[in-house]
PDB file of C-alpha atoms in Angstrom:
ATOM      1  CA  UNK A   8      62.634 -91.868 -10.389  1.00 54.00           C
ATOM      2  CA  UNK A   9      59.906 -94.010 -12.188  1.00 80.00           C
ATOM      3  CA  UNK A  10      56.967 -92.465 -13.946  1.00 93.00           C
ATOM      4  CA  UNK A  11      53.680 -93.427 -12.745  1.00 97.00           C
ATOM      5  CA  UNK A  12      51.139 -94.241 -15.362  1.00 96.00           C
ATOM      6  CA  UNK A  13      47.736 -93.124 -14.887  1.00 97.00           C
ATOM      7  CA  UNK A  14      44.844 -94.408 -16.832  1.00 95.00           C
ATOM      8  CA  UNK A  15      41.563 -92.296 -17.473  1.00 94.00           C
ATOM      9  CA  UNK A  16      38.430 -93.851 -18.330  1.00 88.00           C
ATOM     10  CA  UNK A  17      36.380 -90.917 -19.604  1.00 86.00           C
ATOM     11  CA  UNK A  18      33.059 -89.975 -21.280  1.00 82.00           C
ATOM     12  CA  UNK A  19      33.914 -89.660 -25.373  1.00 75.00           C
ATOM     13  CA  UNK A  20      32.757 -85.855 -25.013  1.00 78.00           C
ATOM     14  CA  UNK A  21      35.098 -85.028 -21.992  1.00 81.00           C
ATOM     15  CA  UNK A  22      38.217 -83.024 -22.617  1.00 84.00           C
ATOM     16  CA  UNK A  23      38.533 -81.210 -19.330  1.00 91.00           C
ATOM     17  CA  UNK A  24      39.918 -84.104 -17.073  1.00 90.00           C
ATOM     18  CA  UNK A  25      42.457 -84.906 -19.558  1.00 93.00           C
ATOM     19  CA  UNK A  26      43.638 -81.146 -19.342  1.00 94.00           C
ATOM     20  CA  UNK A  27      43.238 -80.789 -15.643  1.00 96.00           C
ATOM     21  CA  UNK A  28      44.659 -84.002 -14.419  1.00 96.00           C
ATOM     22  CA  UNK A  29      48.197 -83.631 -16.213  1.00 96.00           C
ATOM     23  CA  UNK A  30      48.137 -79.828 -15.240  1.00 96.00           C
ATOM     24  CA  UNK A  31      47.590 -81.061 -11.588  1.00 96.00           C
ATOM     25  CA  UNK A  32      49.897 -83.955 -11.187  1.00 97.00           C
ATOM     26  CA  UNK A  33      52.684 -82.707 -13.245  1.00 95.00           C
ATOM     27  CA  UNK A  34      53.166 -79.750 -10.424  1.00 95.00           C
ATOM     28  CA  UNK A  35      54.064 -82.638  -8.106  1.00 95.00           C
ATOM     29  CA  UNK A  36      57.420 -81.762  -6.599  1.00 92.00           C
ATOM     30  CA  UNK A  37      59.233 -85.015  -6.786  1.00 91.00           C
ATOM     31  CA  UNK A  38      57.037 -87.487  -8.787  1.00 95.00           C
ATOM     32  CA  UNK A  39      56.525 -87.850 -12.627  1.00 96.00           C
ATOM     33  CA  UNK A  40      53.368 -88.901 -14.431  1.00 97.00           C
ATOM     34  CA  UNK A  41      52.066 -90.109 -17.921  1.00 97.00           C
ATOM     35  CA  UNK A  42      48.439 -90.099 -18.784  1.00 97.00           C
ATOM     36  CA  UNK A  43      46.512 -92.830 -20.987  1.00 94.00           C
ATOM     37  CA  UNK A  44      42.839 -92.645 -21.843  1.00 90.00           C
ATOM     38  CA  UNK A  45      40.028 -94.790 -22.951  1.00 85.00           C
ATOM     39  CA  UNK A  46      36.583 -93.435 -24.026  1.00 82.00           C
ATOM     40  CA  UNK A  47      32.904 -94.307 -23.307  1.00 77.00           C
ATOM     41  CA  UNK A  48      30.505 -92.969 -25.666  1.00 68.00           C
ATOM     42  CA  UNK A  49      28.449 -90.060 -24.276  1.00 58.00           C
ATOM     43  CA  UNK A  50      26.981 -86.736 -25.589  1.00 60.00           C
ATOM     44  CA  UNK A  51      23.973 -85.798 -23.577  1.00 59.00           C
ATOM     45  CA  UNK A  52      24.293 -85.841 -19.672  1.00 64.00           C
ATOM     46  CA  UNK A  53      21.086 -87.631 -19.216  1.00 64.00           C
ATOM     47  CA  UNK A  54      20.276 -90.715 -17.098  1.00 67.00           C
ATOM     48  CA  UNK A  55      19.669 -92.924 -20.252  1.00 71.00           C
ATOM     49  CA  UNK A  56      22.960 -91.966 -21.767  1.00 69.00           C
ATOM     50  CA  UNK A  57      24.843 -92.492 -18.572  1.00 66.00           C
ATOM     51  CA  UNK A  58      23.568 -95.764 -18.194  1.00 70.00           C
ATOM     52  CA  UNK A  59      24.536 -96.760 -21.861  1.00 72.00           C
ATOM     53  CA  UNK A  60      27.970 -95.336 -21.077  1.00 68.00           C
ATOM     54  CA  UNK A  61      28.408 -97.347 -17.846  1.00 69.00           C
ATOM     55  CA  UNK A  62      27.654-100.364 -19.811  1.00 76.00           C
ATOM     56  CA  UNK A  63      30.911 -99.807 -21.829  1.00 75.00           C
ATOM     57  CA  UNK A  64      32.908 -99.845 -18.673  1.00 77.00           C
ATOM     58  CA  UNK A  65      34.367-103.580 -18.893  1.00 80.00           C
ATOM     59  CA  UNK A  66      35.618-102.884 -22.338  1.00 83.00           C
ATOM     60  CA  UNK A  67      37.127 -99.664 -21.334  1.00 81.00           C
ATOM     61  CA  UNK A  68      38.884-101.175 -18.296  1.00 83.00           C
ATOM     62  CA  UNK A  69      40.339-103.977 -20.326  1.00 85.00           C
ATOM     63  CA  UNK A  70      41.815-101.496 -22.922  1.00 86.00           C
ATOM     64  CA  UNK A  71      43.533 -99.260 -20.350  1.00 88.00           C
ATOM     65  CA  UNK A  72      44.768-102.192 -18.541  1.00 89.00           C
ATOM     66  CA  UNK A  73      46.896-103.218 -21.614  1.00 87.00           C
ATOM     67  CA  UNK A  74      48.999 -99.939 -20.835  1.00 90.00           C
ATOM     68  CA  UNK A  75      49.774-101.204 -17.472  1.00 93.00           C
ATOM     69  CA  UNK A  76      48.777 -98.263 -15.488  1.00 94.00           C
ATOM     70  CA  UNK A  77      49.615 -97.804 -11.783  1.00 96.00           C
ATOM     71  CA  UNK A  78      46.208 -96.059 -11.164  1.00 96.00           C
ATOM     72  CA  UNK A  79      42.977 -95.909 -13.159  1.00 93.00           C
ATOM     73  CA  UNK A  80      40.407 -92.947 -12.513  1.00 94.00           C
ATOM     74  CA  UNK A  81      37.069 -93.717 -13.498  1.00 89.00           C
ATOM     75  CA  UNK A  82      36.322 -90.118 -14.561  1.00 87.00           C
ATOM     76  CA  UNK A  83      32.786 -89.433 -14.544  1.00 82.00           C
ATOM     77  CA  UNK A  84      31.105 -88.452 -11.210  1.00 82.00           C
ATOM     78  CA  UNK A  85      27.400 -88.284 -12.072  1.00 79.00           C
ATOM     79  CA  UNK A  86      27.579 -91.429 -14.024  1.00 80.00           C
ATOM     80  CA  UNK A  87      28.099 -93.161 -10.702  1.00 85.00           C
ATOM     81  CA  UNK A  88      26.098 -91.063  -8.438  1.00 90.00           C
ATOM     82  CA  UNK A  89      22.986 -91.607 -10.594  1.00 85.00           C
ATOM     83  CA  UNK A  90      23.119 -95.378  -9.751  1.00 85.00           C
ATOM     84  CA  UNK A  91      22.138 -94.635  -6.089  1.00 89.00           C
ATOM     85  CA  UNK A  92      24.086 -94.509  -2.658  1.00 91.00           C
ATOM     86  CA  UNK A  93      27.182 -96.553  -2.327  1.00 91.00           C
ATOM     87  CA  UNK A  94      27.618 -97.153  -6.216  1.00 86.00           C
ATOM     88  CA  UNK A  95      31.159 -96.038  -6.347  1.00 89.00           C
ATOM     89  CA  UNK A  96      32.050 -98.702  -3.899  1.00 88.00           C
ATOM     90  CA  UNK A  97      30.387-101.299  -5.846  1.00 87.00           C
ATOM     91  CA  UNK A  98      31.888-100.030  -9.422  1.00 85.00           C
ATOM     92  CA  UNK A  99      35.420 -99.731  -7.677  1.00 86.00           C
ATOM     93  CA  UNK A 100      35.195-103.337  -6.258  1.00 86.00           C
ATOM     94  CA  UNK A 101      33.845-104.686  -9.656  1.00 86.00           C
ATOM     95  CA  UNK A 102      36.607-102.969 -11.550  1.00 82.00           C
ATOM     96  CA  UNK A 103      39.363-104.221  -8.963  1.00 86.00           C
ATOM     97  CA  UNK A 104      38.075-107.829  -9.556  1.00 87.00           C
ATOM     98  CA  UNK A 105      38.385-107.413 -13.282  1.00 83.00           C
ATOM     99  CA  UNK A 106      41.819-105.978 -13.095  1.00 81.00           C
ATOM    100  CA  UNK A 107      42.781-108.861 -10.762  1.00 84.00           C
ATOM    101  CA  UNK A 108      41.519-111.423 -13.040  1.00 83.00           C
ATOM    102  CA  UNK A 109      43.246-109.951 -15.886  1.00 82.00           C
ATOM    103  CA  UNK A 110      46.611-109.957 -14.076  1.00 84.00           C
ATOM    104  CA  UNK A 111      46.686-106.156 -13.250  1.00 87.00           C
ATOM    105  CA  UNK A 112      47.747-104.750  -9.975  1.00 89.00           C
ATOM    106  CA  UNK A 113      46.411-101.203 -10.930  1.00 90.00           C
ATOM    107  CA  UNK A 114      44.717 -99.283  -8.157  1.00 93.00           C
ATOM    108  CA  UNK A 115      41.139 -98.028  -9.205  1.00 92.00           C
ATOM    109  CA  UNK A 116      39.686 -94.989  -8.006  1.00 95.00           C
ATOM    110  CA  UNK A 117      36.427 -93.066  -9.249  1.00 93.00           C
ATOM    111  CA  UNK A 118      35.639 -89.332  -9.401  1.00 93.00           C
ATOM    112  CA  UNK A 119      32.584 -90.070  -7.240  1.00 94.00           C
ATOM    113  CA  UNK A 120      34.529 -91.942  -4.481  1.00 96.00           C
ATOM    114  CA  UNK A 121      37.372 -89.429  -4.656  1.00 96.00           C
ATOM    115  CA  UNK A 122      34.986 -86.481  -3.868  1.00 97.00           C
ATOM    116  CA  UNK A 123      33.706 -88.449  -1.037  1.00 96.00           C
ATOM    117  CA  UNK A 124      37.323 -89.337   0.266  1.00 96.00           C
ATOM    118  CA  UNK A 125      38.619 -85.733  -0.222  1.00 97.00           C
ATOM    119  CA  UNK A 126      35.589 -84.357   1.798  1.00 97.00           C
ATOM    120  CA  UNK A 127      36.192 -86.519   4.554  1.00 96.00           C
ATOM    121  CA  UNK A 128      39.769 -85.837   4.575  1.00 95.00           C
ATOM    122  CA  UNK A 129      39.096 -82.165   4.813  1.00 93.00           C
ATOM    123  CA  UNK A 130      36.503 -82.685   7.619  1.00 93.00           C
ATOM    124  CA  UNK A 131      34.014 -81.161   5.187  1.00 91.00           C
ATOM    125  CA  UNK A 132      30.881 -82.132   7.016  1.00 94.00           C
ATOM    126  CA  UNK A 133      28.746 -79.056   5.738  1.00 98.00           C
ATOM    127  CA  UNK A 134      29.211 -78.548   2.190  1.00 98.00           C
ATOM    128  CA  UNK A 135      28.092 -76.411  -0.794  1.00 98.00           C
ATOM    129  CA  UNK A 136      28.119 -77.451  -4.525  1.00 97.00           C
ATOM    130  CA  UNK A 137      28.222 -76.007  -8.047  1.00 97.00           C
ATOM    131  CA  UNK A 138      27.129 -78.522 -10.582  1.00 96.00           C
ATOM    132  CA  UNK A 139      26.624 -78.182 -14.388  1.00 94.00           C
ATOM    133  CA  UNK A 140      23.715 -80.922 -14.527  1.00 91.00           C
ATOM    134  CA  UNK A 141      20.042 -80.565 -15.178  1.00 91.00           C
ATOM    135  CA  UNK A 142      18.277 -80.210 -11.793  1.00 94.00           C
ATOM    136  CA  UNK A 143      16.948 -83.864 -11.715  1.00 92.00           C
ATOM    137  CA  UNK A 144      20.657 -85.386 -12.008  1.00 89.00           C
ATOM    138  CA  UNK A 145      21.944 -82.542  -9.639  1.00 93.00           C
ATOM    139  CA  UNK A 146      19.182 -83.666  -7.012  1.00 95.00           C
ATOM    140  CA  UNK A 147      20.648 -87.288  -7.346  1.00 93.00           C
ATOM    141  CA  UNK A 148      24.203 -85.987  -6.419  1.00 94.00           C
ATOM    142  CA  UNK A 149      23.086 -83.991  -3.618  1.00 96.00           C
ATOM    143  CA  UNK A 150      21.028 -87.198  -2.317  1.00 96.00           C
ATOM    144  CA  UNK A 151      24.089 -89.356  -2.934  1.00 96.00           C
ATOM    145  CA  UNK A 152      26.275 -86.991  -0.878  1.00 97.00           C
ATOM    146  CA  UNK A 153      23.801 -86.720   1.916  1.00 97.00           C
ATOM    147  CA  UNK A 154      23.630 -90.481   2.031  1.00 97.00           C
ATOM    148  CA  UNK A 155      27.474 -90.652   2.616  1.00 96.00           C
ATOM    149  CA  UNK A 156      26.759 -88.488   5.730  1.00 96.00           C
ATOM    150  CA  UNK A 157      27.422 -85.024   4.420  1.00 97.00           C
ATOM    151  CA  UNK A 158      25.172 -82.188   4.898  1.00 98.00           C
ATOM    152  CA  UNK A 159      24.534 -80.158   1.618  1.00 97.00           C
ATOM    153  CA  UNK A 160      23.734 -76.647   2.783  1.00 97.00           C
ATOM    154  CA  UNK A 161      23.258 -75.107  -0.793  1.00 97.00           C
ATOM    155  CA  UNK A 162      23.780 -76.057  -4.261  1.00 98.00           C
ATOM    156  CA  UNK A 163      23.345 -74.779  -7.872  1.00 97.00           C
ATOM    157  CA  UNK A 164      22.657 -76.630 -11.122  1.00 96.00           C
ATOM    158  CA  UNK A 165      23.630 -74.792 -14.123  1.00 96.00           C
ATOM    159  CA  UNK A 166      21.480 -77.078 -16.099  1.00 94.00           C
ATOM    160  CA  UNK A 167      23.721 -77.661 -19.215  1.00 92.00           C
ATOM    161  CA  UNK A 168      22.804 -81.118 -20.806  1.00 85.00           C
ATOM    162  CA  UNK A 169      25.110 -81.310 -23.658  1.00 82.00           C
ATOM    163  CA  UNK A 170      28.585 -82.646 -22.329  1.00 75.00           C
ATOM    164  CA  UNK A 171      30.610 -80.742 -24.961  1.00 78.00           C
ATOM    165  CA  UNK A 172      29.014 -77.501 -23.702  1.00 88.00           C
ATOM    166  CA  UNK A 173      29.754 -78.345 -20.211  1.00 89.00           C
ATOM    167  CA  UNK A 174      33.420 -78.370 -21.040  1.00 87.00           C
ATOM    168  CA  UNK A 175      33.046 -74.821 -22.396  1.00 89.00           C
ATOM    169  CA  UNK A 176      31.298 -73.211 -19.240  1.00 94.00           C
ATOM    170  CA  UNK A 177      33.023 -70.114 -18.466  1.00 96.00           C
ATOM    171  CA  UNK A 178      34.809 -69.454 -15.254  1.00 96.00           C
ATOM    172  CA  UNK A 179      32.791 -66.311 -14.593  1.00 97.00           C
ATOM    173  CA  UNK A 180      29.604 -68.248 -14.759  1.00 97.00           C
ATOM    174  CA  UNK A 181      31.042 -70.798 -12.259  1.00 97.00           C
ATOM    175  CA  UNK A 182      32.184 -68.100  -9.759  1.00 98.00           C
ATOM    176  CA  UNK A 183      28.691 -66.154 -10.374  1.00 97.00           C
ATOM    177  CA  UNK A 184      26.944 -69.333  -9.144  1.00 97.00           C
ATOM    178  CA  UNK A 185      29.357 -69.829  -6.267  1.00 98.00           C
ATOM    179  CA  UNK A 186      28.709 -66.225  -4.994  1.00 98.00           C
ATOM    180  CA  UNK A 187      25.078 -66.812  -4.929  1.00 98.00           C
ATOM    181  CA  UNK A 188      25.221 -69.739  -2.450  1.00 98.00           C
ATOM    182  CA  UNK A 189      24.690 -69.417   1.127  1.00 96.00           C
ATOM    183  CA  UNK A 190      28.059 -70.370   2.711  1.00 97.00           C
ATOM    184  CA  UNK A 191      27.087 -69.663   6.141  1.00 95.00           C
ATOM    185  CA  UNK A 192      28.944 -72.238   8.405  1.00 95.00           C
ATOM    186  CA  UNK A 193      29.926 -74.318   5.449  1.00 97.00           C
ATOM    187  CA  UNK A 194      33.116 -76.435   5.880  1.00 97.00           C
ATOM    188  CA  UNK A 195      33.970 -76.823   2.062  1.00 97.00           C
ATOM    189  CA  UNK A 196      32.824 -75.626  -1.285  1.00 98.00           C
ATOM    190  CA  UNK A 197      32.823 -77.980  -4.248  1.00 97.00           C
ATOM    191  CA  UNK A 198      33.417 -75.486  -6.925  1.00 96.00           C
ATOM    192  CA  UNK A 199      32.843 -77.968  -9.899  1.00 93.00           C
ATOM    193  CA  UNK A 200      31.044 -81.098  -8.998  1.00 90.00           C
ATOM    194  CA  UNK A 201      32.055 -82.589 -12.362  1.00 87.00           C
ATOM    195  CA  UNK A 202      35.268 -83.549 -14.017  1.00 89.00           C
ATOM    196  CA  UNK A 203      34.137 -81.926 -17.142  1.00 87.00           C
ATOM    197  CA  UNK A 204      33.318 -78.375 -15.810  1.00 93.00           C
ATOM    198  CA  UNK A 205      36.585 -76.485 -15.944  1.00 94.00           C
ATOM    199  CA  UNK A 206      37.447 -74.894 -12.487  1.00 95.00           C
ATOM    200  CA  UNK A 207      41.097 -75.548 -12.009  1.00 95.00           C
ATOM    201  CA  UNK A 208      42.130 -71.983 -12.463  1.00 95.00           C
ATOM    202  CA  UNK A 209      39.412 -70.746 -10.137  1.00 97.00           C
ATOM    203  CA  UNK A 210      40.231 -72.970  -6.918  1.00 97.00           C
ATOM    204  CA  UNK A 211      42.869 -70.704  -5.309  1.00 95.00           C
ATOM    205  CA  UNK A 212      41.280 -67.483  -5.913  1.00 95.00           C
ATOM    206  CA  UNK A 213      37.975 -68.889  -4.753  1.00 97.00           C
ATOM    207  CA  UNK A 214      39.576 -70.008  -1.446  1.00 96.00           C
ATOM    208  CA  UNK A 215      40.689 -66.704  -0.645  1.00 96.00           C
ATOM    209  CA  UNK A 216      37.511 -65.058  -1.680  1.00 97.00           C
ATOM    210  CA  UNK A 217      35.186 -67.248   0.277  1.00 97.00           C
ATOM    211  CA  UNK A 218      37.690 -67.949   3.039  1.00 96.00           C
ATOM    212  CA  UNK A 219      36.782 -71.602   3.248  1.00 96.00           C
ATOM    213  CA  UNK A 220      38.407 -74.720   1.672  1.00 97.00           C
ATOM    214  CA  UNK A 221      37.548 -74.968  -2.163  1.00 97.00           C
ATOM    215  CA  UNK A 222      37.810 -78.101  -4.284  1.00 97.00           C
ATOM    216  CA  UNK A 223      36.681 -79.782  -7.347  1.00 97.00           C
ATOM    217  CA  UNK A 224      36.063 -83.291  -8.691  1.00 95.00           C
ATOM    218  CA  UNK A 225      39.380 -82.816 -10.437  1.00 96.00           C
ATOM    219  CA  UNK A 226      41.323 -82.000  -7.381  1.00 97.00           C
ATOM    220  CA  UNK A 227      39.738 -84.528  -5.558  1.00 97.00           C
ATOM    221  CA  UNK A 228      40.643 -87.308  -8.078  1.00 97.00           C
ATOM    222  CA  UNK A 229      44.299 -85.930  -7.984  1.00 97.00           C
ATOM    223  CA  UNK A 230      44.262 -86.224  -4.213  1.00 97.00           C
ATOM    224  CA  UNK A 231      42.859 -89.802  -4.234  1.00 97.00           C
ATOM    225  CA  UNK A 232      45.420 -90.954  -6.716  1.00 97.00           C
ATOM    226  CA  UNK A 233      48.326 -89.453  -5.028  1.00 97.00           C
ATOM    227  CA  UNK A 234      47.026 -91.064  -1.613  1.00 96.00           C
ATOM    228  CA  UNK A 235      46.581 -94.441  -3.436  1.00 95.00           C
ATOM    229  CA  UNK A 236      50.135 -94.361  -4.809  1.00 96.00           C
ATOM    230  CA  UNK A 237      51.484 -93.530  -1.509  1.00 95.00           C
ATOM    231  CA  UNK A 238      52.565 -90.133  -2.766  1.00 95.00           C
ATOM    232  CA  UNK A 239      52.544 -86.751  -0.824  1.00 94.00           C
ATOM    233  CA  UNK A 240      49.549 -84.354  -1.429  1.00 94.00           C
ATOM    234  CA  UNK A 241      52.047 -81.572  -2.334  1.00 93.00           C
ATOM    235  CA  UNK A 242      50.733 -79.546  -5.235  1.00 94.00           C
ATOM    236  CA  UNK A 243      50.591 -75.744  -4.966  1.00 92.00           C
ATOM    237  CA  UNK A 244      48.058 -73.408  -6.667  1.00 93.00           C
ATOM    238  CA  UNK A 245      45.236 -75.887  -6.396  1.00 95.00           C
ATOM    239  CA  UNK A 246      43.558 -75.305  -3.094  1.00 95.00           C
ATOM    240  CA  UNK A 247      44.170 -76.558   0.310  1.00 95.00           C
ATOM    241  CA  UNK A 248      43.393 -80.102  -0.111  1.00 96.00           C
ATOM    242  CA  UNK A 249      46.414 -80.617  -2.306  1.00 96.00           C
ATOM    243  CA  UNK A 250      48.715 -78.626  -0.086  1.00 94.00           C
ATOM    244  CA  UNK A 251      48.085 -81.081   2.796  1.00 87.00           C
ATOM    245  CA  UNK A 252      51.804 -82.402   2.745  1.00 85.00           C
ATOM    246  CA  UNK A 253      53.515 -79.422   1.054  1.00 71.00           C
ATOM    247  CA  UNK A 254      55.356 -78.570   4.060  1.00 59.00           C
ATOM    248  CA  UNK A 255      56.959 -81.988   4.359  1.00 56.00           C
ATOM    249  CA  UNK A 256      58.374 -81.832   0.957  1.00 49.00           C
ATOM    250  CA  UNK A 257      62.208 -80.857   0.777  1.00 50.00           C
ATOM    251  CA  UNK A 258      63.254 -77.650  -0.792  1.00 46.00           C
TER     252      UNK A 258
END
């Protein structure tokens, strides 16, 4: 069995995606993975710093392509959603062209596109969100998802601007925000609409508590990578999204 190399393009202050993505994919029952990162400078989660960070994309893609990854995840959800409807498609297409020009056949996924993909796979038409962002950025995320055809029934913005602090948000605070949401007739809860806000240990417990599918930007990213590589979504302990194919895996 070969090892699938996963490239991560992350904000320089992000530590969570490099923790949660290996924790997720290394639970896969039949596949093995290695993880390789390149970083874009960003400290404050503001429109200005996100734009400056995105301007570093081409350099980072070239750097991570040198590691010959099988898949690359552009791991900053709000950085793309702040660009307006359809931005994940534009960026993924531009990166795919850049990779092809450099002779790489890596698949490219983004946290923004992965969340859209995962919600559609779950038939999550009516959704609720917990975000760490300042309210103006959170409103852009809501508008982005609604432009993709989802109905955002309710949402919370924890209004943490410092990205390093986002990585330290306590699980109790995330769950308190989730408990304050109106989840009436909601199809799915995005417990962390950000790959930097930790939530992986909360997903299964939240599904049991709220009685609806619960996912995060991280679990959506893992799902999209697995689907893109033609692998089963068969990871236990991380919500129903990643248990989609669990019954088909040989014991």
